[in-house]
Amino acid sequence: MFRSTLNRFLNKWKSYRHRFVPWIALNLSKNEKTLRQVSERSKDKLTPDAEVSRALLQLFGVLLDRAEHRDARGAQNNFKRLTGQEDHCRGDLICGHDAMFQTLGFCIDRKPSSLAFAGTGVFVTKGLVPKGAIVAMYPGTVYQPYEPIFFQSIRNPFVFRCIDGVLIDGNDKGISKMVFRSCSGRDRVGFFMLSDVSWLTNDPLNPLAVGQYVNNCSNERPANVCYQEYDVPDKFPIELRQYLPNVNFRQEVQAPLRCVVLVSLRDIIAGEELFSNYYTIVH
């Protein structure tokens, strides 16, 4: 009985440690090659914020066009059914991955990781990721350093810590899922939602919103992507914010919405799994 319980714990831990930030921090000396050292938050930028905004706006614009096209076609089909007319539409709307390939030139998706006990990983499934490209986004509820996250963090390997202490809870299950849905439903301007809850499902509208499943690199599996913090500018179009997979825990936070993107460190070809490194502050 004891041995069986111990084995289950060890197997769980082997999976847990691939994303558990405190475990990474405690093992820095053993995994120095897995770290990217930065002197301050502004130094973590491998790709300028303007380029991050450009890529997101391009993708989100296509996603919005698709949604409007779908809604228009749905209304048209309903009218034809009511009037007995035959529907000749081919239903050739592009999906999120098609939009990604159209705008960014590659696709990513979740699959079983190539690492033993690592669970789910993220792979490039189509196209070529050029160096410096925005490959994925880290979704979740954004907590300021002074906000409570204790209960959400219990047995949760998806809590990401930014350089300035801001936390992003990327868990798509349990209490974390309920908190995100609640905060997202709270925040809206008129008809416009300001965040996307679809990343909590198996079919996110924003195909980039799977970054929480990117596993940490090791000395044997070097990183091909890295984390980069991105504060959403005030001028980001309100109609496109519905595809942002992040929301503030408290509505009254005055700071810009914090997002974290993953940027490619080199060219990445189809079939490769994404592995990230973690940054540490040096003075």
Tab-separated table of C-alpha atoms in Angstrom:
chain	number	residue	atom	x	y	z
A	1	MET	CA	0.000	0.000	0.000
A	2	PHE	CA	2.734	2.460	1.026
A	3	ARG	CA	4.873	1.597	-2.013
A	4	SER	CA	1.919	2.049	-4.354
A	5	THR	CA	1.136	5.465	-2.858
A	6	LEU	CA	4.793	6.481	-3.062
A	7	ASN	CA	5.012	5.466	-6.724
A	8	ARG	CA	1.902	7.481	-7.565
A	9	PHE	CA	3.391	10.493	-5.792
A	10	LEU	CA	6.722	10.162	-7.598
A	11	ASN	CA	5.047	9.854	-10.998
A	12	LYS	CA	2.901	12.911	-10.229
A	13	TRP	CA	5.974	14.856	-9.131
A	14	LYS	CA	7.902	13.989	-12.293
A	15	SER	CA	5.100	15.563	-14.319
A	16	TYR	CA	4.649	18.466	-11.891
A	17	ARG	CA	8.267	19.601	-11.906
A	18	HIS	CA	8.280	20.328	-15.649
A	19	ARG	CA	6.189	23.446	-14.918
A	20	PHE	CA	6.518	24.051	-11.173
A	21	VAL	CA	8.354	27.384	-10.791
A	22	PRO	CA	9.647	26.873	-7.183
A	23	TRP	CA	11.214	23.575	-8.258
A	24	ILE	CA	13.026	25.418	-11.040
A	25	ALA	CA	14.256	28.068	-8.610
A	26	LEU	CA	15.624	25.437	-6.225
A	27	ASN	CA	17.511	23.698	-9.020
A	28	LEU	CA	19.153	26.665	-10.726
A	29	SER	CA	22.663	25.508	-9.919
A	30	LYS	CA	21.979	22.153	-11.555
A	31	ASN	CA	20.410	23.639	-14.660
A	32	GLU	CA	22.321	26.836	-15.395
A	33	LYS	CA	22.026	26.260	-19.141
A	34	THR	CA	18.230	26.427	-18.843
A	35	LEU	CA	18.260	30.018	-17.530
A	36	ARG	CA	18.159	33.312	-19.380
A	37	GLN	CA	19.656	36.078	-17.268
A	38	VAL	CA	18.213	39.595	-17.445
A	39	SER	CA	19.187	42.677	-15.447
A	40	GLU	CA	15.697	44.226	-15.314
A	41	ARG	CA	12.192	43.759	-16.694
A	42	SER	CA	12.789	45.919	-19.780
A	43	LYS	CA	15.748	43.698	-20.709
A	44	ASP	CA	13.578	40.610	-21.245
A	45	LYS	CA	12.449	41.937	-24.648
A	46	LEU	CA	13.828	39.837	-27.492
A	47	THR	CA	11.080	41.154	-29.756
A	48	PRO	CA	9.891	44.786	-29.433
A	49	ASP	CA	6.429	45.338	-27.972
A	50	ALA	CA	5.404	47.035	-31.215
A	51	GLU	CA	6.124	43.800	-33.102
A	52	VAL	CA	4.175	41.769	-30.517
A	53	SER	CA	1.218	44.121	-30.975
A	54	ARG	CA	1.484	43.894	-34.767
A	55	ALA	CA	1.406	40.085	-34.756
A	56	LEU	CA	-1.517	39.913	-32.320
A	57	LEU	CA	-3.527	42.557	-34.164
A	58	GLN	CA	-2.992	40.769	-37.459
A	59	LEU	CA	-4.130	37.399	-36.090
A	60	PHE	CA	-7.016	38.788	-34.042
A	61	GLY	CA	-8.221	40.813	-37.019
A	62	VAL	CA	-8.553	37.660	-39.106
A	63	LEU	CA	-10.288	35.860	-36.223
A	64	LEU	CA	-12.789	38.718	-35.952
A	65	ASP	CA	-13.450	38.675	-39.702
A	66	ARG	CA	-14.110	34.955	-39.454
A	67	ALA	CA	-16.546	35.442	-36.564
A	68	GLU	CA	-18.454	38.159	-38.422
A	69	HIS	CA	-18.571	36.010	-41.555
A	70	ARG	CA	-19.844	33.067	-39.531
A	71	ASP	CA	-22.553	35.158	-37.852
A	72	ALA	CA	-23.682	36.593	-41.167
A	73	ARG	CA	-23.827	33.167	-42.766
A	74	GLY	CA	-25.720	31.768	-39.786
A	75	ALA	CA	-28.353	34.492	-40.094
A	76	GLN	CA	-28.595	33.858	-43.837
A	77	ASN	CA	-29.018	30.113	-43.340
A	78	ASN	CA	-31.719	30.638	-40.728
A	79	PHE	CA	-33.622	32.877	-43.145
A	80	LYS	CA	-33.335	30.309	-45.928
A	81	ARG	CA	-34.578	27.526	-43.684
A	82	LEU	CA	-37.572	29.632	-42.633
A	83	THR	CA	-38.438	30.491	-46.244
A	84	GLY	CA	-37.805	26.984	-47.600
A	85	GLN	CA	-34.916	28.066	-49.832
A	86	GLU	CA	-32.041	25.699	-50.551
A	87	ASP	CA	-28.693	26.566	-48.980
A	88	HIS	CA	-25.789	26.504	-51.440
A	89	CYS	CA	-23.137	27.836	-49.002
A	90	ARG	CA	-20.012	25.691	-48.889
A	91	GLY	CA	-19.174	26.448	-45.240
A	92	ASP	CA	-15.529	27.211	-46.081
A	93	LEU	CA	-14.798	29.443	-43.089
A	94	ILE	CA	-11.211	29.302	-41.917
A	95	CYS	CA	-10.605	27.921	-38.431
A	96	GLY	CA	-8.298	29.391	-35.808
A	97	HIS	CA	-5.335	27.330	-36.980
A	98	ASP	CA	-5.931	28.382	-40.569
A	99	ALA	CA	-5.977	32.003	-39.400
A	100	MET	CA	-2.710	31.392	-37.578
A	101	PHE	CA	-1.060	29.883	-40.640
A	102	GLN	CA	-2.411	32.668	-42.846
A	103	THR	CA	-1.070	35.464	-40.654
A	104	LEU	CA	1.977	33.971	-38.899
A	105	GLY	CA	3.068	31.223	-41.284
A	106	PHE	CA	2.890	28.311	-38.833
A	107	CYS	CA	0.543	26.366	-36.565
A	108	ILE	CA	0.974	24.984	-33.062
A	109	ASP	CA	-1.101	22.467	-31.121
A	110	ARG	CA	-1.162	20.458	-27.906
A	111	LYS	CA	-0.014	16.839	-28.019
A	112	PRO	CA	1.498	14.317	-25.598
A	113	SER	CA	4.979	15.548	-24.742
A	114	SER	CA	8.093	13.763	-25.978
A	115	LEU	CA	9.409	13.964	-22.396
A	116	ALA	CA	8.652	11.061	-20.083
A	117	PHE	CA	6.083	11.940	-17.395
A	118	ALA	CA	5.689	15.483	-18.755
A	119	GLY	CA	2.083	15.012	-19.833
A	120	THR	CA	0.927	17.493	-22.452
A	121	GLY	CA	3.326	19.517	-24.580
A	122	VAL	CA	3.064	22.010	-27.433
A	123	PHE	CA	4.347	21.232	-30.929
A	124	VAL	CA	4.767	23.101	-34.189
A	125	THR	CA	2.421	21.172	-36.473
A	126	LYS	CA	2.751	23.103	-39.710
A	127	GLY	CA	5.012	25.670	-41.336
A	128	LEU	CA	8.211	27.285	-40.056
A	129	VAL	CA	8.563	29.488	-36.970
A	130	PRO	CA	11.200	32.148	-37.687
A	131	LYS	CA	13.509	33.399	-34.963
A	132	GLY	CA	11.924	36.185	-32.937
A	133	ALA	CA	8.324	35.238	-33.755
A	134	ILE	CA	5.458	35.217	-31.265
A	135	VAL	CA	4.804	31.490	-30.897
A	136	ALA	CA	2.256	31.309	-28.057
A	137	MET	CA	0.580	33.209	-25.226
A	138	TYR	CA	0.402	32.279	-21.540
A	139	PRO	CA	-3.305	32.533	-20.617
A	140	GLY	CA	-4.824	32.988	-17.191
A	141	THR	CA	-5.940	35.281	-14.387
A	142	VAL	CA	-3.480	38.059	-13.575
A	143	TYR	CA	-2.739	38.687	-9.880
A	144	GLN	CA	-0.844	41.668	-8.535
A	145	PRO	CA	1.803	40.774	-5.887
A	146	TYR	CA	-0.497	41.873	-3.048
A	147	GLU	CA	-3.576	39.910	-4.205
A	148	PRO	CA	-4.638	36.548	-2.698
A	149	ILE	CA	-3.836	33.415	-4.682
A	150	PHE	CA	-3.167	30.852	-1.934
A	151	PHE	CA	-6.091	28.497	-2.550
A	152	GLN	CA	-5.737	28.717	-6.333
A	153	SER	CA	-2.047	27.853	-6.083
A	154	ILE	CA	-2.460	24.602	-4.133
A	155	ARG	CA	-1.198	21.692	-6.293
A	156	ASN	CA	-1.177	24.076	-9.242
A	157	PRO	CA	1.895	23.866	-11.528
A	158	PHE	CA	0.551	26.567	-13.883
A	159	VAL	CA	1.234	29.696	-11.803
A	160	PHE	CA	3.725	31.853	-13.711
A	161	ARG	CA	5.716	34.531	-11.874
A	162	CYS	CA	6.711	37.671	-13.789
A	163	ILE	CA	9.896	39.586	-13.060
A	164	ASP	CA	8.041	42.208	-11.001
A	165	GLY	CA	6.130	39.648	-8.914
A	166	VAL	CA	2.888	39.714	-10.912
A	167	LEU	CA	1.436	36.183	-11.122
A	168	ILE	CA	-0.549	34.564	-13.930
A	169	ASP	CA	-2.616	31.490	-13.096
A	170	GLY	CA	-2.822	29.425	-16.284
A	171	ASN	CA	-4.677	26.451	-14.816
A	172	ASP	CA	-7.730	25.561	-16.914
A	173	LYS	CA	-9.366	23.402	-14.230
A	174	GLY	CA	-10.852	23.619	-10.742
A	175	ILE	CA	-11.057	26.851	-8.786
A	176	SER	CA	-8.701	28.607	-11.225
A	177	LYS	CA	-11.146	27.954	-14.062
A	178	MET	CA	-14.075	29.287	-12.020
A	179	VAL	CA	-12.151	32.441	-11.037
A	180	PHE	CA	-11.238	33.220	-14.646
A	181	ARG	CA	-14.809	32.731	-15.880
A	182	SER	CA	-16.136	34.965	-13.127
A	183	CYS	CA	-13.634	37.762	-13.793
A	184	SER	CA	-14.139	37.542	-17.552
A	185	GLY	CA	-17.923	37.754	-17.217
A	186	ARG	CA	-17.514	40.803	-14.982
A	187	ASP	CA	-15.397	42.759	-17.476
A	188	ARG	CA	-17.142	43.993	-20.585
A	189	VAL	CA	-17.815	47.299	-22.326
A	190	GLY	CA	-21.253	47.332	-23.910
A	191	PHE	CA	-21.421	44.366	-26.269
A	192	PHE	CA	-17.664	43.841	-26.184
A	193	MET	CA	-16.029	41.166	-24.024
A	194	LEU	CA	-12.530	42.149	-22.916
A	195	SER	CA	-11.104	38.641	-22.598
A	196	ASP	CA	-11.448	35.167	-24.079
A	197	VAL	CA	-12.650	32.204	-22.003
A	198	SER	CA	-12.344	29.657	-24.816
A	199	TRP	CA	-8.763	28.775	-23.777
A	200	LEU	CA	-10.416	26.889	-20.898
A	201	THR	CA	-11.739	24.403	-23.468
A	202	ASN	CA	-10.080	22.007	-25.901
A	203	ASP	CA	-10.786	24.401	-28.800
A	204	PRO	CA	-9.519	27.908	-28.003
A	205	LEU	CA	-10.624	30.614	-30.445
A	206	ASN	CA	-7.152	32.133	-30.110
A	207	PRO	CA	-4.817	29.310	-31.208
A	208	LEU	CA	-1.864	30.977	-29.453
A	209	ALA	CA	-3.448	30.521	-26.016
A	210	VAL	CA	-1.774	27.221	-25.115
A	211	GLY	CA	1.484	28.575	-23.700
A	212	GLN	CA	0.866	27.161	-20.227
A	213	TYR	CA	1.431	23.679	-21.673
A	214	VAL	CA	4.919	24.460	-22.995
A	215	ASN	CA	7.310	22.370	-20.900
A	216	ASN	CA	10.500	23.674	-19.330
A	217	CYS	CA	13.734	22.839	-21.060
A	218	SER	CA	16.565	20.792	-19.587
A	219	ASN	CA	20.278	20.471	-20.233
A	220	GLU	CA	19.417	17.649	-22.646
A	221	ARG	CA	16.496	19.476	-24.298
A	222	PRO	CA	17.598	23.103	-24.835
A	223	ALA	CA	15.067	25.890	-25.044
A	224	ASN	CA	13.749	27.028	-28.399
A	225	VAL	CA	11.330	29.614	-26.960
A	226	CYS	CA	11.454	32.031	-24.031
A	227	TYR	CA	8.962	34.036	-22.002
A	228	GLN	CA	8.504	37.743	-22.613
A	229	GLU	CA	6.222	40.084	-20.699
A	230	TYR	CA	3.853	42.309	-22.661
A	231	ASP	CA	1.593	45.012	-21.252
A	232	VAL	CA	-1.395	45.572	-23.521
A	233	PRO	CA	-1.334	49.220	-24.688
A	234	ASP	CA	-4.358	51.463	-24.145
A	235	LYS	CA	-4.735	51.894	-27.910
A	236	PHE	CA	-5.285	48.142	-28.448
A	237	PRO	CA	-8.658	48.000	-30.275
A	238	ILE	CA	-11.533	47.202	-27.947
A	239	GLU	CA	-13.180	44.876	-30.474
A	240	LEU	CA	-10.038	42.699	-30.561
A	241	ARG	CA	-9.561	42.402	-26.791
A	242	GLN	CA	-12.070	39.542	-26.806
A	243	TYR	CA	-9.215	37.308	-28.025
A	244	LEU	CA	-6.829	38.184	-25.168
A	245	PRO	CA	-6.630	35.106	-22.885
A	246	ASN	CA	-5.905	37.129	-19.737
A	247	VAL	CA	-7.985	39.045	-17.214
A	248	ASN	CA	-7.165	40.985	-14.047
A	249	PHE	CA	-8.275	39.383	-10.787
A	250	ARG	CA	-9.550	42.760	-9.630
A	251	GLN	CA	-11.332	45.146	-11.937
A	252	GLU	CA	-9.983	48.296	-10.302
A	253	VAL	CA	-6.331	47.582	-11.130
A	254	GLN	CA	-4.953	50.686	-12.829
A	255	ALA	CA	-1.948	49.077	-14.528
A	256	PRO	CA	-2.213	47.833	-18.148
A	257	LEU	CA	-3.298	44.222	-18.585
A	258	ARG	CA	-0.244	41.975	-18.257
A	259	CYS	CA	0.222	39.261	-20.841
A	260	VAL	CA	3.131	36.886	-21.336
A	261	VAL	CA	4.079	35.702	-24.808
A	262	LEU	CA	6.564	33.040	-25.860
A	263	VAL	CA	9.129	34.117	-28.440
A	264	SER	CA	11.201	31.788	-30.601
A	265	LEU	CA	14.939	31.751	-29.890
A	266	ARG	CA	15.719	30.214	-33.293
A	267	ASP	CA	13.970	28.884	-36.365
A	268	ILE	CA	11.662	25.995	-35.385
A	269	ILE	CA	10.455	23.479	-37.938
A	270	ALA	CA	7.248	21.447	-38.067
A	271	GLY	CA	7.312	18.446	-35.736
A	272	GLU	CA	9.453	20.067	-33.035
A	273	GLU	CA	8.194	20.376	-29.484
A	274	LEU	CA	8.467	23.763	-27.786
A	275	PHE	CA	10.691	24.019	-24.706
A	276	SER	CA	10.973	27.212	-22.682
A	277	ASN	CA	13.601	28.607	-20.383
A	278	TYR	CA	13.016	30.683	-17.276
A	279	TYR	CA	14.604	34.073	-16.691
A	280	THR	CA	16.391	35.130	-13.531
A	281	ILE	CA	17.371	38.633	-12.419
A	282	VAL	CA	21.076	39.425	-12.162
A	283	HIS	CA	22.409	42.651	-10.655
